[in-house]
Coordinates of C-alpha atoms in Angstrom, one line a residue:
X125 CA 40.2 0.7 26.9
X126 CA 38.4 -0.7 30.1
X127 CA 37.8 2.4 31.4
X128 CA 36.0 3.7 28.7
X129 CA 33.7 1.1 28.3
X130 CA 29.9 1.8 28.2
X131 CA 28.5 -0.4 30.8
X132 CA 25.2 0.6 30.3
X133 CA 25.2 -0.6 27.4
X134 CA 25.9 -4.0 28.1
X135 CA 22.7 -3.5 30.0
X136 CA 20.4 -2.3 27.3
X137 CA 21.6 -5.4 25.3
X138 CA 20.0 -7.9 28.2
X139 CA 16.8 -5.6 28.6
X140 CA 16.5 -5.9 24.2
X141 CA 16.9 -9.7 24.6
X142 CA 14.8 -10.6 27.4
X143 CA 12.2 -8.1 25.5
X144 CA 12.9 -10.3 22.7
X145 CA 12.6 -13.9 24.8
X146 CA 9.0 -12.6 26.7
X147 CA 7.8 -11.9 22.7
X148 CA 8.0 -15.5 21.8
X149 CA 7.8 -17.1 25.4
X150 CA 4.5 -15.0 26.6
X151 CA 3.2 -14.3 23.0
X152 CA 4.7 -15.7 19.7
X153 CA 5.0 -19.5 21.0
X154 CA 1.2 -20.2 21.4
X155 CA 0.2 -17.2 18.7
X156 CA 1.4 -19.5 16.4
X157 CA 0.6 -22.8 17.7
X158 CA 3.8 -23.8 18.6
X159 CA 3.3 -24.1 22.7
X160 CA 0.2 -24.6 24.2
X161 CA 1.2 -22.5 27.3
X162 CA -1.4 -19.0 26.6
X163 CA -0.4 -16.2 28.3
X164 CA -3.4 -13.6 27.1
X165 CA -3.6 -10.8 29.9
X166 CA 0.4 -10.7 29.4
X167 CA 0.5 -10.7 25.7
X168 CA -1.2 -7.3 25.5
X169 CA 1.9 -6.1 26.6
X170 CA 4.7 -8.8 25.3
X171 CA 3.4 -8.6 21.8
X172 CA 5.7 -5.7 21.2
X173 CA 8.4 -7.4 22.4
X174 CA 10.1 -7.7 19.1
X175 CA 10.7 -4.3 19.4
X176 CA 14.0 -5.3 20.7
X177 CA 15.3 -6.4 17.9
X178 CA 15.0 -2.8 16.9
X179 CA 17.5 -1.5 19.6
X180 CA 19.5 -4.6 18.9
X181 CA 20.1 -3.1 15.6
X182 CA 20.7 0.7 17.0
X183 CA 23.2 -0.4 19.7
X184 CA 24.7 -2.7 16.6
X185 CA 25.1 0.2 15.0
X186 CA 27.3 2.6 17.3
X187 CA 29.5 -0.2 19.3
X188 CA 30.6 -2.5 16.1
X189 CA 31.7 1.2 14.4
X190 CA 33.5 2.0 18.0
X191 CA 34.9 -1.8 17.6
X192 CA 36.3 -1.4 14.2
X193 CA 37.7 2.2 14.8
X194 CA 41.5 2.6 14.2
X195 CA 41.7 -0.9 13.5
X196 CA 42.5 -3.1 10.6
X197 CA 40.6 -5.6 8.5
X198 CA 42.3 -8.0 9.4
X199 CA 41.5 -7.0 13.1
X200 CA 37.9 -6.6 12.7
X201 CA 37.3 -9.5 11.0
X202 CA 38.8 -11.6 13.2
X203 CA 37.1 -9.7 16.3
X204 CA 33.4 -10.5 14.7
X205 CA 34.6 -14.4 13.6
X206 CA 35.7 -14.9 17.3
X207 CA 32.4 -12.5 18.6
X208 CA 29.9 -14.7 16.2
X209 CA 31.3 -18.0 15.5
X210 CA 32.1 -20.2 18.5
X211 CA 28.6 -19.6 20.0
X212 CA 26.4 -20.0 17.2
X213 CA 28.2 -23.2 16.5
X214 CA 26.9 -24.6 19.7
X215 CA 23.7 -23.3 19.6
X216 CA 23.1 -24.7 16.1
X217 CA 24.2 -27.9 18.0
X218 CA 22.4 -27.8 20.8
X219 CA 19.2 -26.9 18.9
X220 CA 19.5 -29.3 16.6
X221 CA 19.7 -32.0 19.0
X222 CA 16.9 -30.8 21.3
X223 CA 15.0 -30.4 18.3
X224 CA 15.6 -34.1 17.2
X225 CA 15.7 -36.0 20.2
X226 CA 12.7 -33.9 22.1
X227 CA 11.0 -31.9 19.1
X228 CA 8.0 -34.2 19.3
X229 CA 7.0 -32.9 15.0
X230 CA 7.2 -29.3 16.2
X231 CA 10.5 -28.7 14.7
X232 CA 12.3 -30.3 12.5
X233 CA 15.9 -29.9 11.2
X234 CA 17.5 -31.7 8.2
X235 CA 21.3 -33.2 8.1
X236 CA 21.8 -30.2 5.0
X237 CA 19.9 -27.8 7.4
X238 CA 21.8 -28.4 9.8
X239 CA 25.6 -27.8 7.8
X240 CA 24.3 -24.8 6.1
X241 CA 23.2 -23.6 9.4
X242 CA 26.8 -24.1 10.8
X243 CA 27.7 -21.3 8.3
X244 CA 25.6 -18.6 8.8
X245 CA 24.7 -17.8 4.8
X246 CA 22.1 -20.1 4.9
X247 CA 19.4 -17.5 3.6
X248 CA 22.0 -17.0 1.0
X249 CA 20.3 -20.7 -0.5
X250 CA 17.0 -19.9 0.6
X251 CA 17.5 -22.9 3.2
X252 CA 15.5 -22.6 6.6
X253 CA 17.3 -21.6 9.8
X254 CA 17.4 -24.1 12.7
X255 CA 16.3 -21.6 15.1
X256 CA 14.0 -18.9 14.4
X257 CA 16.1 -15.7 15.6
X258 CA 18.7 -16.5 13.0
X259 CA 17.2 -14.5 10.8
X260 CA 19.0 -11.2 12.5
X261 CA 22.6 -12.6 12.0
X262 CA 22.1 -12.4 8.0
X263 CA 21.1 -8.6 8.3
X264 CA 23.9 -8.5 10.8
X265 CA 26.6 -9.9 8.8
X266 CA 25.5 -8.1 6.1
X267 CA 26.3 -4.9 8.2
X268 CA 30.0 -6.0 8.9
X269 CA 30.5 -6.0 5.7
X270 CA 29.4 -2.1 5.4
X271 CA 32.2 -1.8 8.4
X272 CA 34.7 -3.9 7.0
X273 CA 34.7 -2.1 3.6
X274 CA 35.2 1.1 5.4
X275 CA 38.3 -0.4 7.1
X276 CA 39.5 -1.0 4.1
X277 CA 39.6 2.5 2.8
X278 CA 39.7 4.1 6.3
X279 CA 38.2 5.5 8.2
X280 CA 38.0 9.4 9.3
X281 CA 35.5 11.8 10.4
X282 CA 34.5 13.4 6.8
X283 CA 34.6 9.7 4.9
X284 CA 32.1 8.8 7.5
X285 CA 29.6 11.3 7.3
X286 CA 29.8 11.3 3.6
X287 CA 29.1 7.0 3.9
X288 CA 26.3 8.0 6.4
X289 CA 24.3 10.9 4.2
X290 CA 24.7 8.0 1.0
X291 CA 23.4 5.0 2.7
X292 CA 20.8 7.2 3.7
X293 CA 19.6 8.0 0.2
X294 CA 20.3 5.0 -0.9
X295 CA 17.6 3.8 2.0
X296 CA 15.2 6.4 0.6
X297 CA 15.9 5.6 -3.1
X298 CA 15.5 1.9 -2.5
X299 CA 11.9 2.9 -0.4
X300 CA 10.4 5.2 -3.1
X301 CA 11.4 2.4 -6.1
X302 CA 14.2 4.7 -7.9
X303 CA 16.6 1.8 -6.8
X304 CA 16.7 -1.9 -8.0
X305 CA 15.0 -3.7 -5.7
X306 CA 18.5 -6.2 -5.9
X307 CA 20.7 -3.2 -4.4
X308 CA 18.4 -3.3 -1.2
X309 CA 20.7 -6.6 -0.2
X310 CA 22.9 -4.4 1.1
X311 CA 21.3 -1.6 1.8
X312 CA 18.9 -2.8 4.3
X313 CA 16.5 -0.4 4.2
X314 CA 14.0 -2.0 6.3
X315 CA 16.3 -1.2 9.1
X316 CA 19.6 0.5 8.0
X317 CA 18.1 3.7 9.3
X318 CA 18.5 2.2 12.8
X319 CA 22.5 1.2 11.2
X320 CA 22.8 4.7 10.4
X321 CA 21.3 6.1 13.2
X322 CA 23.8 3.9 15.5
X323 CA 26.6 4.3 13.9
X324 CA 25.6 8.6 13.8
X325 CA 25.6 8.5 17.4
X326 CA 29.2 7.2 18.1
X327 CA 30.5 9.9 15.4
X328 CA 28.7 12.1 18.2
X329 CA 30.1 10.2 21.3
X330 CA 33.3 10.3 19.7
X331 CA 33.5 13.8 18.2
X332 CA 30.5 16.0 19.4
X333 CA 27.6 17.4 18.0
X334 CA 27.7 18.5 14.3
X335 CA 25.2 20.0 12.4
X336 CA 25.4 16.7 10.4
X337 CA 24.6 14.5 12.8
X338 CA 21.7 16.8 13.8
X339 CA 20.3 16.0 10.6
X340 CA 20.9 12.2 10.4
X341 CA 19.3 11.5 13.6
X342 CA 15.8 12.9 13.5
X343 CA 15.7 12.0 9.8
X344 CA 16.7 7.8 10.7
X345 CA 14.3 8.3 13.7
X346 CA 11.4 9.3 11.0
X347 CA 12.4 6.5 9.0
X348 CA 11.9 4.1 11.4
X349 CA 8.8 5.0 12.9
X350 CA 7.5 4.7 9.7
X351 CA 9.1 1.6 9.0
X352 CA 7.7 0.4 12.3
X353 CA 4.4 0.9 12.1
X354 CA 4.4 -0.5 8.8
X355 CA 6.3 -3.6 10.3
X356 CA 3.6 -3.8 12.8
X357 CA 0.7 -4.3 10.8
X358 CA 2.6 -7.1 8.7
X359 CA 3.4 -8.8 12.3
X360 CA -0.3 -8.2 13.3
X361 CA -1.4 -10.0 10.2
X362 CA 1.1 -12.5 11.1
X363 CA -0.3 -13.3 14.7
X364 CA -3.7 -11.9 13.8
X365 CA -3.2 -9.2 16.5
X366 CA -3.6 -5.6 16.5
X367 CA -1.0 -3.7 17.0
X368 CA -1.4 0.5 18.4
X369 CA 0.7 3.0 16.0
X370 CA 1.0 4.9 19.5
X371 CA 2.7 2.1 21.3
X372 CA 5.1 1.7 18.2
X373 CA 5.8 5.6 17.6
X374 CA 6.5 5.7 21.5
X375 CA 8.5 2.7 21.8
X376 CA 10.7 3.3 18.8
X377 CA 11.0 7.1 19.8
X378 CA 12.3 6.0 23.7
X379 CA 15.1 3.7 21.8
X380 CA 16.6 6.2 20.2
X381 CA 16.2 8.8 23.3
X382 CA 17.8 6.3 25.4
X383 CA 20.5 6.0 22.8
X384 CA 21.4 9.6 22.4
X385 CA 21.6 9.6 26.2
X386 CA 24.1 7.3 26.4
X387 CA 25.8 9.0 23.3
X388 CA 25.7 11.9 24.9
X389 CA 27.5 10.4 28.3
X390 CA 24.1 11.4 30.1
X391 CA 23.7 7.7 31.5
X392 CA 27.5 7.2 32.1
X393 CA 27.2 7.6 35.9
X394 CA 24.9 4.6 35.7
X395 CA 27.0 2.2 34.5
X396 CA 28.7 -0.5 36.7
X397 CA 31.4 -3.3 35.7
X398 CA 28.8 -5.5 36.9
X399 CA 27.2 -5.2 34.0
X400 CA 29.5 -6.6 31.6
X401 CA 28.1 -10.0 32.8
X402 CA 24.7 -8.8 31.7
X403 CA 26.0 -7.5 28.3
X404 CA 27.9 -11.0 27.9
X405 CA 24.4 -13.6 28.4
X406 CA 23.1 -11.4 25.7
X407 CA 23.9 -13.3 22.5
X408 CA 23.9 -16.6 23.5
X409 CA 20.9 -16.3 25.5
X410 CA 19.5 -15.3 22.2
X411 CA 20.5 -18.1 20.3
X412 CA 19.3 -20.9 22.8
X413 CA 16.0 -19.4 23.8
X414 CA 13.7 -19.8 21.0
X415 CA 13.0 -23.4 20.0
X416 CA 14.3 -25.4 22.8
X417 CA 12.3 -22.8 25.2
X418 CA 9.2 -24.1 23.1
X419 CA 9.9 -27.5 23.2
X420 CA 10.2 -27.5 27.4
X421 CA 7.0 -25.8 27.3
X422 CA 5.3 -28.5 25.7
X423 CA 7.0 -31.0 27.7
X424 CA 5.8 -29.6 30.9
X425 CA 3.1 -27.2 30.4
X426 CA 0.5 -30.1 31.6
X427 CA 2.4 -30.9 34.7
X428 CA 3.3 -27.0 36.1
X429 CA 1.8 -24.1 36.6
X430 CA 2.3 -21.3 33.8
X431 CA 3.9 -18.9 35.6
X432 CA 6.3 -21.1 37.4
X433 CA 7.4 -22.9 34.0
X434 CA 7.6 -19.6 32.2
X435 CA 9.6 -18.2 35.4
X436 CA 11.6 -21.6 35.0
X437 CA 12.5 -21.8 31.8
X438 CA 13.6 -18.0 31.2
X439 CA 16.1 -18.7 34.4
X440 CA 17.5 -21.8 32.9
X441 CA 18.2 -20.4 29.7
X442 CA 20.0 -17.9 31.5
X443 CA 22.2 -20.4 33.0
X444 CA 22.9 -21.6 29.4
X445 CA 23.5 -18.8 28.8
X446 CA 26.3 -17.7 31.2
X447 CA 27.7 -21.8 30.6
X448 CA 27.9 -21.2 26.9
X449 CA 29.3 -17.9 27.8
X450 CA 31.8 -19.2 30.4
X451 CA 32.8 -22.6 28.9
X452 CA 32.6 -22.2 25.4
X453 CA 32.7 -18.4 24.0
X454 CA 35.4 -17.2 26.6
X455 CA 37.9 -20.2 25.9
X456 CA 37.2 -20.9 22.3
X457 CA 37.5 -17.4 21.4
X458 CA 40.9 -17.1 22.5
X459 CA 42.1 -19.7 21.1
X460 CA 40.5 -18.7 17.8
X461 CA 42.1 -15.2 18.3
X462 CA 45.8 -16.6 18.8
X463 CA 45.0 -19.3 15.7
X464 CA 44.2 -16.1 13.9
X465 CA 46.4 -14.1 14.6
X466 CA 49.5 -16.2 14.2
X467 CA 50.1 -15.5 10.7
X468 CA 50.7 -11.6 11.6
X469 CA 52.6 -12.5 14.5
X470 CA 55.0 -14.1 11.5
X471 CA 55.0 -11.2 9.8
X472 CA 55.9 -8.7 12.4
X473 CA 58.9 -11.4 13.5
X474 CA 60.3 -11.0 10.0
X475 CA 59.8 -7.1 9.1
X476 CA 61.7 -6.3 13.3
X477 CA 64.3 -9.5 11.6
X478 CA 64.8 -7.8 8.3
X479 CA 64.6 -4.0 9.7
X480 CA 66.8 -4.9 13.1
X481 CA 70.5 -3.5 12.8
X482 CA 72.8 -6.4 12.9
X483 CA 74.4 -6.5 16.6
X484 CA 71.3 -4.1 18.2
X485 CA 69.8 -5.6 21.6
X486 CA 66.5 -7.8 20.4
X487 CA 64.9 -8.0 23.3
X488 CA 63.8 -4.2 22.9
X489 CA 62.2 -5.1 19.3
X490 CA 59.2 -7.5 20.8
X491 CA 56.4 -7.4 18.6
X492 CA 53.1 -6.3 19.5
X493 CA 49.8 -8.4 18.7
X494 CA 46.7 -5.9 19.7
X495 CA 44.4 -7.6 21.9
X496 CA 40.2 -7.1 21.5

């Protein structure tokens, strides 16, 4: 319900994507030769920008297990088609011909790119993703599956923390080698402990404290320090950068504090309905930012200053952002909803026709299509 909603939420979801869009527009871009805009003085600090992907994942974890709680399958999937889908379509499209018409031999994207892109299992062929930050849909989608086979058996309290203490060994078994390497597909362990860790904290938002979920947490948050700062160094050899284990430990350490304080209803004074706007330019404004943001760096970057263009640019991709948002998720996802749902509707018509005493007032039998 509405009035439940964690609005501060939506707000650490902006703050992990612009983290994310200052990482490639200030650092990444012209690290690896992609832009010739250099921002040195701020990379020192934007460099760990990627770092947001991290609470991506954490806040993935907790509000797509509160999504799919209570409902069906059928419900969830169609929730994450209609979340996912109509968006990414557009950026694909929208990438792809920014790319092609303005790419200048930056980027590139092939006709069987491009329609494996439109699917969203293109790593599943080993084919390259138009846009960079596609890589987190795959481990994302891969994650809905974990959900979606748990709404399939259901879903209670003591089923849960019994699914959360076995991926956890399984994350540990795949780490230390006593797993085939294969299994770690689903497992994720490079970042299932922030999964776990997410998904830990609505058992206690929902439930309370249990000794179990006193356990999980500091054990995930050990996990993906040390993840992290092993992460680091393969991102510093990337960029040839160095990167400080402090920062890392610390960053990594305040994303799961802030977590457990919004868990924990701590931060819920804080939140404002106004922030459901910020929560909603999150996902497309990470799926336009990337590549397009480095081609209108090269296109201007000889004819404005730095900090204007960077200023510039980060502003209209939030305009896209709340467009694609207004004009495209909004609209299409309803209508993708009602598409979906149609069949069921069927369904319950028939079962109130077939169960309906012959003679007995229909107008009190309506059925009842839950909305998301």
């Amino acid at each position: 319900m509405e009035r439940d909603r964690l609005y501060e939420m939506d707000a650490l979801r902006l703050i992990a994507a612009l983290c994310v869009v200052l990482f490639h527009y200030t650092f990444s871009g012209w690290a690896k030769g992609e832009t010739a805009v250099v921002f040195a003085a701020e990379s020192v600090v934007s460099k760990y920008g990627y770092l947001g992907v991290d609470l991506f994942f954490l806040i993935s974890g907790f509000v797509v297990l509160m999504s799919a709680w209570g409902r069906s399958p059928r419900d969830f999937a169609v929730s994450r088609f209609v979340r996912l889908y109509p968006a990414y379509w557009v950026g694909v499209v929208v990438t792809a011909v920014v790319v092609a018409t303005l790419g200048a031999g930056v980027f590139e994207v092939t006709p069987v790119q491009f329609l494996a892109n439109l699917s969203m299992f293109q790593s599943v062929a080993d084919i390259p993703n138009v846009d960079v930050v596609y890589w987190t849909l795959w481990t994302e989608m891969r994650f809905y599956a974990v959900i979606f086979a748990l709404t399939l058996v259901g879903m209670t309290k003591n089923r849960m923390m019994a699914v959360l203490w076995g991926w956890l060994a399984l994350t540990f078994a795949v780490q230390a080698g006593l797993a085939p390497r294969v299994l770690d597909l689903l497992v994720q362990s490079e970042f299932s402990h922030y999964f776990i860790a997410g998904m830990a904290m609505f058992m206690l938002y929902r439930f309370g404290m249990s000794l179990q979920i006193a356990l999980i947490i500091p054990i995930c948050l050990g996990n993906a320090v040390f993840r992290a700062v092993g992460f680091a160094e393969a991102v510093g050899r990337r960029y040839q950068v160095g990167y400080s284990d402090a920062v890392i430990v610390a960053v990594v350490v305040l994303i799961f504090v802030v977590m457990l304080l919004v868990a924990t209803r701590v931060t819920k004074p804080l939140g404002r309905p106004g922030m459901v706007t910020a929560g909603a330019l999150t996902y497309p404004l990470y799926l336009l930012h990337a590549h397009i943001g480095f081609i209108l760096f090269n296109l201007f970057d000889a004819h404005v200053n730095a900090y204007v263009l960077l200023a510039g640019i980060t502003t209209l991709m939030l305009v896209a952002a709340y467009g694609m948002h207004r004009f495209v998720e909004k609209p299409l996802a309803s209508r993708l909803k009602r598409a979906l749902s149609r069949p069921r509707a069927r369904e319950e018509n028939l079962q109130i026709v077939l169960t309906t005493p012959r003679g007995a007032n229909m107008g009190l039998a309506k059925p009842r299509i839950d909305t998301f």
